[in-house]
PDB file of C-alpha atoms in Angstrom:
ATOM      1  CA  UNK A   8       0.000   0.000   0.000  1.00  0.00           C
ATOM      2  CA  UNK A   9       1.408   3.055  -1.166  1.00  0.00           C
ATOM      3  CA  UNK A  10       2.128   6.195   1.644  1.00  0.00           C
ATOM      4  CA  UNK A  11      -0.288   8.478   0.269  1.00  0.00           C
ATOM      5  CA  UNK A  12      -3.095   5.597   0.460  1.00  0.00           C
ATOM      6  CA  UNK A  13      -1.828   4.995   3.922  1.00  0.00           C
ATOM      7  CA  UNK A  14      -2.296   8.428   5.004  1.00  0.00           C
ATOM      8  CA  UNK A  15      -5.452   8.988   3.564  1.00  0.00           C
ATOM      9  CA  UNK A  16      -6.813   6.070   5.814  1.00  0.00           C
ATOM     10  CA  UNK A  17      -5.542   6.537   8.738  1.00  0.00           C
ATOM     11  CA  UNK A  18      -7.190   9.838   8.063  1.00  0.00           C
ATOM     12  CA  UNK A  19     -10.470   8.172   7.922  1.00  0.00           C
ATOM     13  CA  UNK A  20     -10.419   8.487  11.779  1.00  0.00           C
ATOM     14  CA  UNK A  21     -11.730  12.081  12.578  1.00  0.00           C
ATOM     15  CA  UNK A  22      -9.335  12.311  15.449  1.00  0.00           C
ATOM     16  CA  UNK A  23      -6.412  11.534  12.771  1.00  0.00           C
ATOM     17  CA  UNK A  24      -7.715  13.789  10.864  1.00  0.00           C
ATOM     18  CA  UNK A  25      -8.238  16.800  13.161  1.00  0.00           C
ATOM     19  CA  UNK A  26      -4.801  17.046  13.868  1.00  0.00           C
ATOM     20  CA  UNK A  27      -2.471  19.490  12.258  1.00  0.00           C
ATOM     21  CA  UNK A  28       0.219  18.474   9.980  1.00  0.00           C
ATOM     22  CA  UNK A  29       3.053  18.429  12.439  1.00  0.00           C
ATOM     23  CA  UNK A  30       1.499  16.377  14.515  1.00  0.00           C
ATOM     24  CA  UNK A  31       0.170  14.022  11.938  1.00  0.00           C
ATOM     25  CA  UNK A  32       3.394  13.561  10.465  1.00  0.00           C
ATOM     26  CA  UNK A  33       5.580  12.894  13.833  1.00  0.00           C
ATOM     27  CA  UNK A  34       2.607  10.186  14.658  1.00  0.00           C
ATOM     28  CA  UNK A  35       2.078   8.485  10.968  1.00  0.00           C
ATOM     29  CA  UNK A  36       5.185   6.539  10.706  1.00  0.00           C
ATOM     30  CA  UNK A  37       4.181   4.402  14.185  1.00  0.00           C
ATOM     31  CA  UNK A  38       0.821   3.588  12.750  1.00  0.00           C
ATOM     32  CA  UNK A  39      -0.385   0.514  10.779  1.00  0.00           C
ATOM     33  CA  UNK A  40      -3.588  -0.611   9.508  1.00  0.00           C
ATOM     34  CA  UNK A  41      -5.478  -3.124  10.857  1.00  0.00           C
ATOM     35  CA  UNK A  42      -8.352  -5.229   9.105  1.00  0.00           C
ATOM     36  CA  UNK A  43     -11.602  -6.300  12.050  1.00  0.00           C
ATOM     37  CA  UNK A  44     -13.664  -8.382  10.979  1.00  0.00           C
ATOM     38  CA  UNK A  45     -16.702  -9.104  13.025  1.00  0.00           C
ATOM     39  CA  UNK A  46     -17.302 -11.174  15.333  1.00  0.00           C
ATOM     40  CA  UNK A  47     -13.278 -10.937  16.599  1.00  0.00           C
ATOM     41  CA  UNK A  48     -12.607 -10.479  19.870  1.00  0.00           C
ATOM     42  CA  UNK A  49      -9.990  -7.852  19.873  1.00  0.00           C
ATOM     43  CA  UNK A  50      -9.439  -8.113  23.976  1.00  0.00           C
ATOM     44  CA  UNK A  51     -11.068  -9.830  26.766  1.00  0.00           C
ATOM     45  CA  UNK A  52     -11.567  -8.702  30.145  1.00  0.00           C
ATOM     46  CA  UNK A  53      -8.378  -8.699  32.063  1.00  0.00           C
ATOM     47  CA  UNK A  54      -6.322  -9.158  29.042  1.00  0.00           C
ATOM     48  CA  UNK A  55      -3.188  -6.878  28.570  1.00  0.00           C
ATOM     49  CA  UNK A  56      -3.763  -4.132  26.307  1.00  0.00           C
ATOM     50  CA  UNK A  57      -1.109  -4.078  23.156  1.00  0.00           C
ATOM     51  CA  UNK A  58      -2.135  -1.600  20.864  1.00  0.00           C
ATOM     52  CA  UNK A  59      -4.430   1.514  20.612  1.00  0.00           C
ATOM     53  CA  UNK A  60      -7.022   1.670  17.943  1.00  0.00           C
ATOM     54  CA  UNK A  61      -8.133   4.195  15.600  1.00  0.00           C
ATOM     55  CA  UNK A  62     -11.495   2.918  13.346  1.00  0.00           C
ATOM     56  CA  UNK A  63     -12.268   4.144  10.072  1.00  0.00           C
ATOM     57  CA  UNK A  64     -15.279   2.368   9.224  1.00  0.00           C
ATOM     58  CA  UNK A  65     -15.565  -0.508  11.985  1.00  0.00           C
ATOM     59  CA  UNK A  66     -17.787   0.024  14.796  1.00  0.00           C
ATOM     60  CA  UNK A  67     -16.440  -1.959  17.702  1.00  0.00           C
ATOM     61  CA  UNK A  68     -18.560  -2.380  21.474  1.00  0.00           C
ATOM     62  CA  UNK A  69     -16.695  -2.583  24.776  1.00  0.00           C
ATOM     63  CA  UNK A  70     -19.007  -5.673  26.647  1.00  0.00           C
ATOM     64  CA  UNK A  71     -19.046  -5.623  30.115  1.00  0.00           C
ATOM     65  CA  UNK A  72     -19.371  -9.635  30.909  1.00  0.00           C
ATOM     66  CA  UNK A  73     -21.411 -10.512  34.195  1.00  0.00           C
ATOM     67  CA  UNK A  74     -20.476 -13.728  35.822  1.00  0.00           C
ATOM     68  CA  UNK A  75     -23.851 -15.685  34.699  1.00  0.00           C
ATOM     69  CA  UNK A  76     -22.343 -15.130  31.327  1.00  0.00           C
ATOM     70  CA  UNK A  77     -25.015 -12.373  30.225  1.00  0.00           C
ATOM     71  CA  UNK A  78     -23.398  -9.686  28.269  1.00  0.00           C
ATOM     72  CA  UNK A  79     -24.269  -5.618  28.044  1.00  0.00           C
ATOM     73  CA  UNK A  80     -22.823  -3.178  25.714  1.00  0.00           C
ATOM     74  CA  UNK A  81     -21.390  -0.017  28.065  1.00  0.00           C
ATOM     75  CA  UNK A  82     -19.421   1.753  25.325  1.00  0.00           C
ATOM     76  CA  UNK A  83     -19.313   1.742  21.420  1.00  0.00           C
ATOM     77  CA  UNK A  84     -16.367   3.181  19.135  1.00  0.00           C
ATOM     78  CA  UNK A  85     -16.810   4.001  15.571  1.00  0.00           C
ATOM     79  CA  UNK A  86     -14.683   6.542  13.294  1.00  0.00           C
ATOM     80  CA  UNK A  87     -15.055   9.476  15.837  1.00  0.00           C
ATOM     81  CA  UNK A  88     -12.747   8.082  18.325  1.00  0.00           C
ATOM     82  CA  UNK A  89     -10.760   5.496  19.651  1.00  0.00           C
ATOM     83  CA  UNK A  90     -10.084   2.842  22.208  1.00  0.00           C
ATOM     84  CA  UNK A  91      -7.348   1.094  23.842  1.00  0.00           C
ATOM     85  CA  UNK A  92      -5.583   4.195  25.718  1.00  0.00           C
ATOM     86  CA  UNK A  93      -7.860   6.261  28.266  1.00  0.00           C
ATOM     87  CA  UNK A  94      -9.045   3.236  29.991  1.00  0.00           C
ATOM     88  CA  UNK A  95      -6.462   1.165  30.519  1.00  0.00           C
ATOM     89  CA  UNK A  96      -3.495   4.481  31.425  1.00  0.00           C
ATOM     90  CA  UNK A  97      -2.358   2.731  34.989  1.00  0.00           C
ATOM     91  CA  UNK A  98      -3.439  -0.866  34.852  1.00  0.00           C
ATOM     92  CA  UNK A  99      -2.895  -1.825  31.290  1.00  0.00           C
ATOM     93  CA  UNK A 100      -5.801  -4.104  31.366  1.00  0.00           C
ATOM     94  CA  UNK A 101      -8.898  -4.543  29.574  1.00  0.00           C
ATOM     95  CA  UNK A 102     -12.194  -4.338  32.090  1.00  0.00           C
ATOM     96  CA  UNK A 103     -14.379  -5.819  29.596  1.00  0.00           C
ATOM     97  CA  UNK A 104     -14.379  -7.026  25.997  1.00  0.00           C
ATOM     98  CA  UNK A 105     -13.878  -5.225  22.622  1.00  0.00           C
ATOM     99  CA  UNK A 106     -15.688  -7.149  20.185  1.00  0.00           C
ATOM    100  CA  UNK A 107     -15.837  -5.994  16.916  1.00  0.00           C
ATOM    101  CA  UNK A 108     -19.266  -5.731  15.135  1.00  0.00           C
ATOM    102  CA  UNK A 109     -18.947  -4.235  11.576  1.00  0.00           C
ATOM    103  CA  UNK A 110     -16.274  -5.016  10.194  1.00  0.00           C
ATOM    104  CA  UNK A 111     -13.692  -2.615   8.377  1.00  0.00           C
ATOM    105  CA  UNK A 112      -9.828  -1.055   9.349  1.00  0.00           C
ATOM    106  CA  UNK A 113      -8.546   1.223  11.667  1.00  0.00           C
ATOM    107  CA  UNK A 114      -5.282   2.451  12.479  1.00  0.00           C
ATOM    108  CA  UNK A 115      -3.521   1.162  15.365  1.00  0.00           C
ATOM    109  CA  UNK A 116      -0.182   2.020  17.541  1.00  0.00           C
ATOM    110  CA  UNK A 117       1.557   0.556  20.156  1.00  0.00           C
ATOM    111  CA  UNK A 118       0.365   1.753  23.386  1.00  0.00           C
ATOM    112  CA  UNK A 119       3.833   2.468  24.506  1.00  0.00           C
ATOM    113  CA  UNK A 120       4.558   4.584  21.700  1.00  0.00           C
ATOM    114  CA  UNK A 121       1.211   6.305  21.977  1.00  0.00           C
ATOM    115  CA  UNK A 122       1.778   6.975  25.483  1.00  0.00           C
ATOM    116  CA  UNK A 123       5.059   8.749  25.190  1.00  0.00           C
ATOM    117  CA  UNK A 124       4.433  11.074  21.823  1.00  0.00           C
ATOM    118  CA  UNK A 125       1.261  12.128  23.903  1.00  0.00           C
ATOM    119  CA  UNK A 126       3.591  13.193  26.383  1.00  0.00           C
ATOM    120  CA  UNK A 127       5.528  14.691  24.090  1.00  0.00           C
ATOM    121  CA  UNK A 128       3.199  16.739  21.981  1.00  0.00           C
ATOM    122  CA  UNK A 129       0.398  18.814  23.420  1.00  0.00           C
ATOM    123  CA  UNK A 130      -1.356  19.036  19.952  1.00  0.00           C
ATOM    124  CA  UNK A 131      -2.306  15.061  20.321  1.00  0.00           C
ATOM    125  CA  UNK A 132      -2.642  15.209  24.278  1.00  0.00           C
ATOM    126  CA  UNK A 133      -5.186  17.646  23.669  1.00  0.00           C
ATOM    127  CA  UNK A 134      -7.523  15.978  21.063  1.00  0.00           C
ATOM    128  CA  UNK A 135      -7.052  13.071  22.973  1.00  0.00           C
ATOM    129  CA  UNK A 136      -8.403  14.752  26.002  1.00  0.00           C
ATOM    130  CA  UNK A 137     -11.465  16.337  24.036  1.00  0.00           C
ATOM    131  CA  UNK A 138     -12.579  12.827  22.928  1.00  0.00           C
ATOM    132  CA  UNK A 139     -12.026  11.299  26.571  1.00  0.00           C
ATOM    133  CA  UNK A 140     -14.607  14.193  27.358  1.00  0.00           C
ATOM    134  CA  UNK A 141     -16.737  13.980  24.409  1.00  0.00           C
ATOM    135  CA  UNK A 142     -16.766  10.045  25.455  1.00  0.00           C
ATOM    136  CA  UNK A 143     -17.571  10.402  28.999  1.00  0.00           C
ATOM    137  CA  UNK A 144     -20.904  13.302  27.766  1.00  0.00           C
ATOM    138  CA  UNK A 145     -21.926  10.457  25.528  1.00  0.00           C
ATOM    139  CA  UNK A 146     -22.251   7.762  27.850  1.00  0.00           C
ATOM    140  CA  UNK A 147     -23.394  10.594  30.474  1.00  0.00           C
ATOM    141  CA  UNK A 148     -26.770  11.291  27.695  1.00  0.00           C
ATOM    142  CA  UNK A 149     -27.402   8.057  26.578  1.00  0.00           C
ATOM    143  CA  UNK A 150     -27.727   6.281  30.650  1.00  0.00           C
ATOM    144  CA  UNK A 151     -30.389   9.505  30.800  1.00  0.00           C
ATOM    145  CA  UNK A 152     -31.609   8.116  27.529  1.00  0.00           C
ATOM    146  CA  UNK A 153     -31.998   4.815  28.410  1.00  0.00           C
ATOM    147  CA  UNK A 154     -34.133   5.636  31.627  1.00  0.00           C
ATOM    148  CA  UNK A 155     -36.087   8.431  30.270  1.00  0.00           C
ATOM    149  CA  UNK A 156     -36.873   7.476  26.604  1.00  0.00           C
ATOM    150  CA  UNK A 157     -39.130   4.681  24.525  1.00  0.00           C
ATOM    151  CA  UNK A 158     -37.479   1.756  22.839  1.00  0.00           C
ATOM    152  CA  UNK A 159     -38.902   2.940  19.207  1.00  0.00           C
ATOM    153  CA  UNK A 160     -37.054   6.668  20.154  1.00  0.00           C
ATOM    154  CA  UNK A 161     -33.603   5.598  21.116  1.00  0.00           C
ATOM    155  CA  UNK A 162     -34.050   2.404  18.181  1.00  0.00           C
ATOM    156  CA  UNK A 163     -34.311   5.900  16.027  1.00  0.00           C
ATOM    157  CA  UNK A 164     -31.211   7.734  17.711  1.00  0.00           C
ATOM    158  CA  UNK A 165     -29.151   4.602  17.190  1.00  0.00           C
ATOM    159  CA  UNK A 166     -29.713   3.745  13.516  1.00  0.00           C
ATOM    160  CA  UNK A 167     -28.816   7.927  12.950  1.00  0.00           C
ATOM    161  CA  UNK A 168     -26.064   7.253  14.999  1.00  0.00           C
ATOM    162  CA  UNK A 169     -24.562   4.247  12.676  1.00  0.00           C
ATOM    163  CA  UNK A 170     -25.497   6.328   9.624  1.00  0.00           C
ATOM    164  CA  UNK A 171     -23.038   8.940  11.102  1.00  0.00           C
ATOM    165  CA  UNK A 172     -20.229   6.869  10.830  1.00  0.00           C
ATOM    166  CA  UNK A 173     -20.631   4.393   7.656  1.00  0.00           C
ATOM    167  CA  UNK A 174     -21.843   7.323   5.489  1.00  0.00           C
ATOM    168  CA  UNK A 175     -24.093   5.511   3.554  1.00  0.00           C
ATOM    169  CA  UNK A 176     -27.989   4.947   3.472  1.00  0.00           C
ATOM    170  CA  UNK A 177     -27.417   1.098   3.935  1.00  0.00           C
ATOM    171  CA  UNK A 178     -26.257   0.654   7.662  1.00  0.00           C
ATOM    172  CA  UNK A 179     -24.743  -2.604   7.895  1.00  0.00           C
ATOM    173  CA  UNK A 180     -26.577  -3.250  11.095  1.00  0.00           C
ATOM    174  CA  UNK A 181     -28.013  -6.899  12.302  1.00  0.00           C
ATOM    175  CA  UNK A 182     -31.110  -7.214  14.752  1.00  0.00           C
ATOM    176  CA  UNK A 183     -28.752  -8.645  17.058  1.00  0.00           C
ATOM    177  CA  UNK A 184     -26.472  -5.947  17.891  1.00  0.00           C
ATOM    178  CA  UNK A 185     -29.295  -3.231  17.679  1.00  0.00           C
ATOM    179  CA  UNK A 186     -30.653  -5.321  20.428  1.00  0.00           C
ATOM    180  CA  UNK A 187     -27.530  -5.625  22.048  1.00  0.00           C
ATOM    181  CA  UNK A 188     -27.677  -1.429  22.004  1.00  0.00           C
ATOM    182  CA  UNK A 189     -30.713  -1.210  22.972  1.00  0.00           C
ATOM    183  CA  UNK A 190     -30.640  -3.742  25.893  1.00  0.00           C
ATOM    184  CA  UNK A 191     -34.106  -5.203  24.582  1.00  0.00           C
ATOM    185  CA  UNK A 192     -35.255  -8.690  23.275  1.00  0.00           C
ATOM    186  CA  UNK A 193     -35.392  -9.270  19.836  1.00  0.00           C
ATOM    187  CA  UNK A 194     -39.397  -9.942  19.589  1.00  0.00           C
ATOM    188  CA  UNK A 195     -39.230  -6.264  20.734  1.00  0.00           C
ATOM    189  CA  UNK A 196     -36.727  -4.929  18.035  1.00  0.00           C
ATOM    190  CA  UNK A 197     -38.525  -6.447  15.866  1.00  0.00           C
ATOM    191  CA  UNK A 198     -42.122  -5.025  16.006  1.00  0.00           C
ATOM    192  CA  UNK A 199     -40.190  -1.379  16.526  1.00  0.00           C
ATOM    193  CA  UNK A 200     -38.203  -2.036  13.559  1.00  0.00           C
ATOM    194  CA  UNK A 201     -41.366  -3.528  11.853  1.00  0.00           C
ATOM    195  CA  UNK A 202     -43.559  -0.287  12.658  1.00  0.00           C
ATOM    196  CA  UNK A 203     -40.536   2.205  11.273  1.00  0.00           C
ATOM    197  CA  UNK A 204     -40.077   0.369   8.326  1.00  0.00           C
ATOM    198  CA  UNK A 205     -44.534   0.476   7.850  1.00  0.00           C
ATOM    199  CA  UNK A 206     -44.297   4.539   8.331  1.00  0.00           C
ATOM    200  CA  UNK A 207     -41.322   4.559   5.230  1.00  0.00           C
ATOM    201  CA  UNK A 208     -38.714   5.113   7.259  1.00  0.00           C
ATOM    202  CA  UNK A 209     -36.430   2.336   6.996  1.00  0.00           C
ATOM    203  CA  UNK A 210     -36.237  -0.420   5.142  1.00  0.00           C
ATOM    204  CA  UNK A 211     -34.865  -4.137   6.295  1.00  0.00           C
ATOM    205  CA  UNK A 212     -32.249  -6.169   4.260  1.00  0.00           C
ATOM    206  CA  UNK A 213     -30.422  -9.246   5.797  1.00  0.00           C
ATOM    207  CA  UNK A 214     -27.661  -7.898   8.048  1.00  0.00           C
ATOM    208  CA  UNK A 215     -28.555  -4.300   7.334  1.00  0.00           C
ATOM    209  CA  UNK A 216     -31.484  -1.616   7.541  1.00  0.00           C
ATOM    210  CA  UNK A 217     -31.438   1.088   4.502  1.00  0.00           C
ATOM    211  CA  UNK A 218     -32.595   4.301   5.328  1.00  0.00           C
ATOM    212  CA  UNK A 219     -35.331   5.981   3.159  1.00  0.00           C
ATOM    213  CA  UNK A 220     -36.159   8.831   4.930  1.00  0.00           C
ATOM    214  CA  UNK A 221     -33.900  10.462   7.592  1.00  0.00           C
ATOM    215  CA  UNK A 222     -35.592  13.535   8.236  1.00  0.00           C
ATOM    216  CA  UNK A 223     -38.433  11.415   9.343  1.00  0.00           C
ATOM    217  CA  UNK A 224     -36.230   9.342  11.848  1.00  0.00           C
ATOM    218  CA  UNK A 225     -34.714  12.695  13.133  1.00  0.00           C
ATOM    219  CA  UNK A 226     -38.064  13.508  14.176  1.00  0.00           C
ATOM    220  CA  UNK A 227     -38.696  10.495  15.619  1.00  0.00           C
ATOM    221  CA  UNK A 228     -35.937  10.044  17.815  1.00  0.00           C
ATOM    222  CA  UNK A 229     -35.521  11.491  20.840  1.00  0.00           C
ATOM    223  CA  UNK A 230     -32.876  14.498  21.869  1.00  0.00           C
ATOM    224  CA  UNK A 231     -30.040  12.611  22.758  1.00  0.00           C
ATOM    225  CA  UNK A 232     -28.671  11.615  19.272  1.00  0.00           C
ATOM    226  CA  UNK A 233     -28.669  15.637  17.958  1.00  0.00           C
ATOM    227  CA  UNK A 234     -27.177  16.534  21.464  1.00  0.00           C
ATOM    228  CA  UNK A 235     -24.345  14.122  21.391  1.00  0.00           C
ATOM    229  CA  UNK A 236     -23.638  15.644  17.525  1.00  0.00           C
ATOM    230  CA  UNK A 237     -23.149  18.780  19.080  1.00  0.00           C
ATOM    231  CA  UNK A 238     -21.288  17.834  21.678  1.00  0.00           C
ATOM    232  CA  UNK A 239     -18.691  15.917  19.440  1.00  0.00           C
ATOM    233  CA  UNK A 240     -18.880  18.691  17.125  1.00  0.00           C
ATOM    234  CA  UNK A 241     -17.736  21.215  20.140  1.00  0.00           C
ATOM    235  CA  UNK A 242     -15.064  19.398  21.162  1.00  0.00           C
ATOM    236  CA  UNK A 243     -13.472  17.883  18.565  1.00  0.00           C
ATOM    237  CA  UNK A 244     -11.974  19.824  15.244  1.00  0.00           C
ATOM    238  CA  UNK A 245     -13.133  18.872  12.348  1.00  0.00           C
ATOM    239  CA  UNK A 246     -11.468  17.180  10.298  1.00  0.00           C
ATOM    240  CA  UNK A 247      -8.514  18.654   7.920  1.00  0.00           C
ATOM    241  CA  UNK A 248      -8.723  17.166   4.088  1.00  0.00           C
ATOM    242  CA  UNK A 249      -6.265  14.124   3.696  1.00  0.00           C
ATOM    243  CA  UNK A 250      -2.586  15.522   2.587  1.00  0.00           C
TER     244      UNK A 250
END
């Protein structure tokens, strides 16, 4: 893969590219990219953590794992952040697993290497720091979402959500995992998803819902999807063409 292709992945990640050009170029000869493909477990709970990961167009969920074996989703990371650094800083461990569940690339770096040009530069410290906050007001709206909002509302704010980051009116997005989001059953998914897609708003495919009318999902969600864009949108740059 040639340099320029290189760089204009790894700028695929919106925290690669919202940094300036210095600090883009002292950082892009430590990073490689990596292909997930679903379903891989990129690190259990309690495993050491390797390597810090930038997505383009995966979507990987951090699963917390109780001990009857029942899983919930706590965190999700698409092409607006990362994962692998801010929680694991002192104890190098993973508290729960990072499963991937679209599959694409993402940049990754060794966390040692990440660790010290952080130190080094404050242009990267600081974006990193904006997403750590961006990340922590994101899980901060959607636990209010969760207790304050219908199933059909936040199925809504989800599906906008994984529009967001594939680009694309087909969201590669199974019943499963929007269940898994959603922390419902499936029988319930499905009549929400079956009642969108009867007002024209979506339509379902096998391992994907296609979007025909966004405006009308906008209006159907809830708050918390626009106020997490604007959050995201205040604290992070966005991001610089590809060089």
């Amino acid at each position: 893969m040639s340099q320029a292709r290189k760089a204009k992945n790894h700028r695929s990640n919106r925290l690669l590219a919202g940094l300036n050009p210095d600090d883009f170029a002292y950082l892009e000869p430590h990073l490689e990219i990596a292909a997930l493909r679903r379903g891989t477990v990129i690190y259990e709970t309690g495993d050491f953590v390797g390597h810090t990961y930038f997505p383009h167009d995966a979507i990987v969920s951090l699963v917390n794992v109780l001990k009857d074996g029942r899983s919930v989703e706590v965190a999700n990371f698409g092409c607006e952040g990362m994962f692998g650094l801010l929680s694991a800083l002192v104890s190098r461990e993973s508290f729960g697993r990072y499963i991937v569940h679209v599959s694409g690339t993402a940049s990754r770096i060794r966390f040692e290497r990440l660790n010290e040009i952080r130190n080094a530069r404050p242009g990267i410290r600081q974006i990193i720091m904006r997403y750590g906050e961006a990340l922590l007001a994101r899980t901060f709206q959607i636990l209010s979402c969760n207790a304050a909002h219908s199933v059909e509302q936040r199925c809504c704010g989800w599906i906008l959500n994984m529009q967001d980051r594939v680009n694309q009116e087909v969201v590669p997005l199974t019943h499963e995992f929007l269940a898994e989001l959603l922390s419902v059953q499936r029988s319930t998914l499905s009549a929400v998803l079956g009642r969108l897609q009867a007002q024209g708003l979506i339509s379902q495919r096998r391992g994907a819902i296609a979007i025909l009318n966004r405006r009308g999902l906008e209006e159907a969600a809830c708050e918390c999807h626009e106020s997490i864009r604007q959050v995201f949108n205040r604290l992070l740059p966005h991001p610089n063409p590809p060089a």
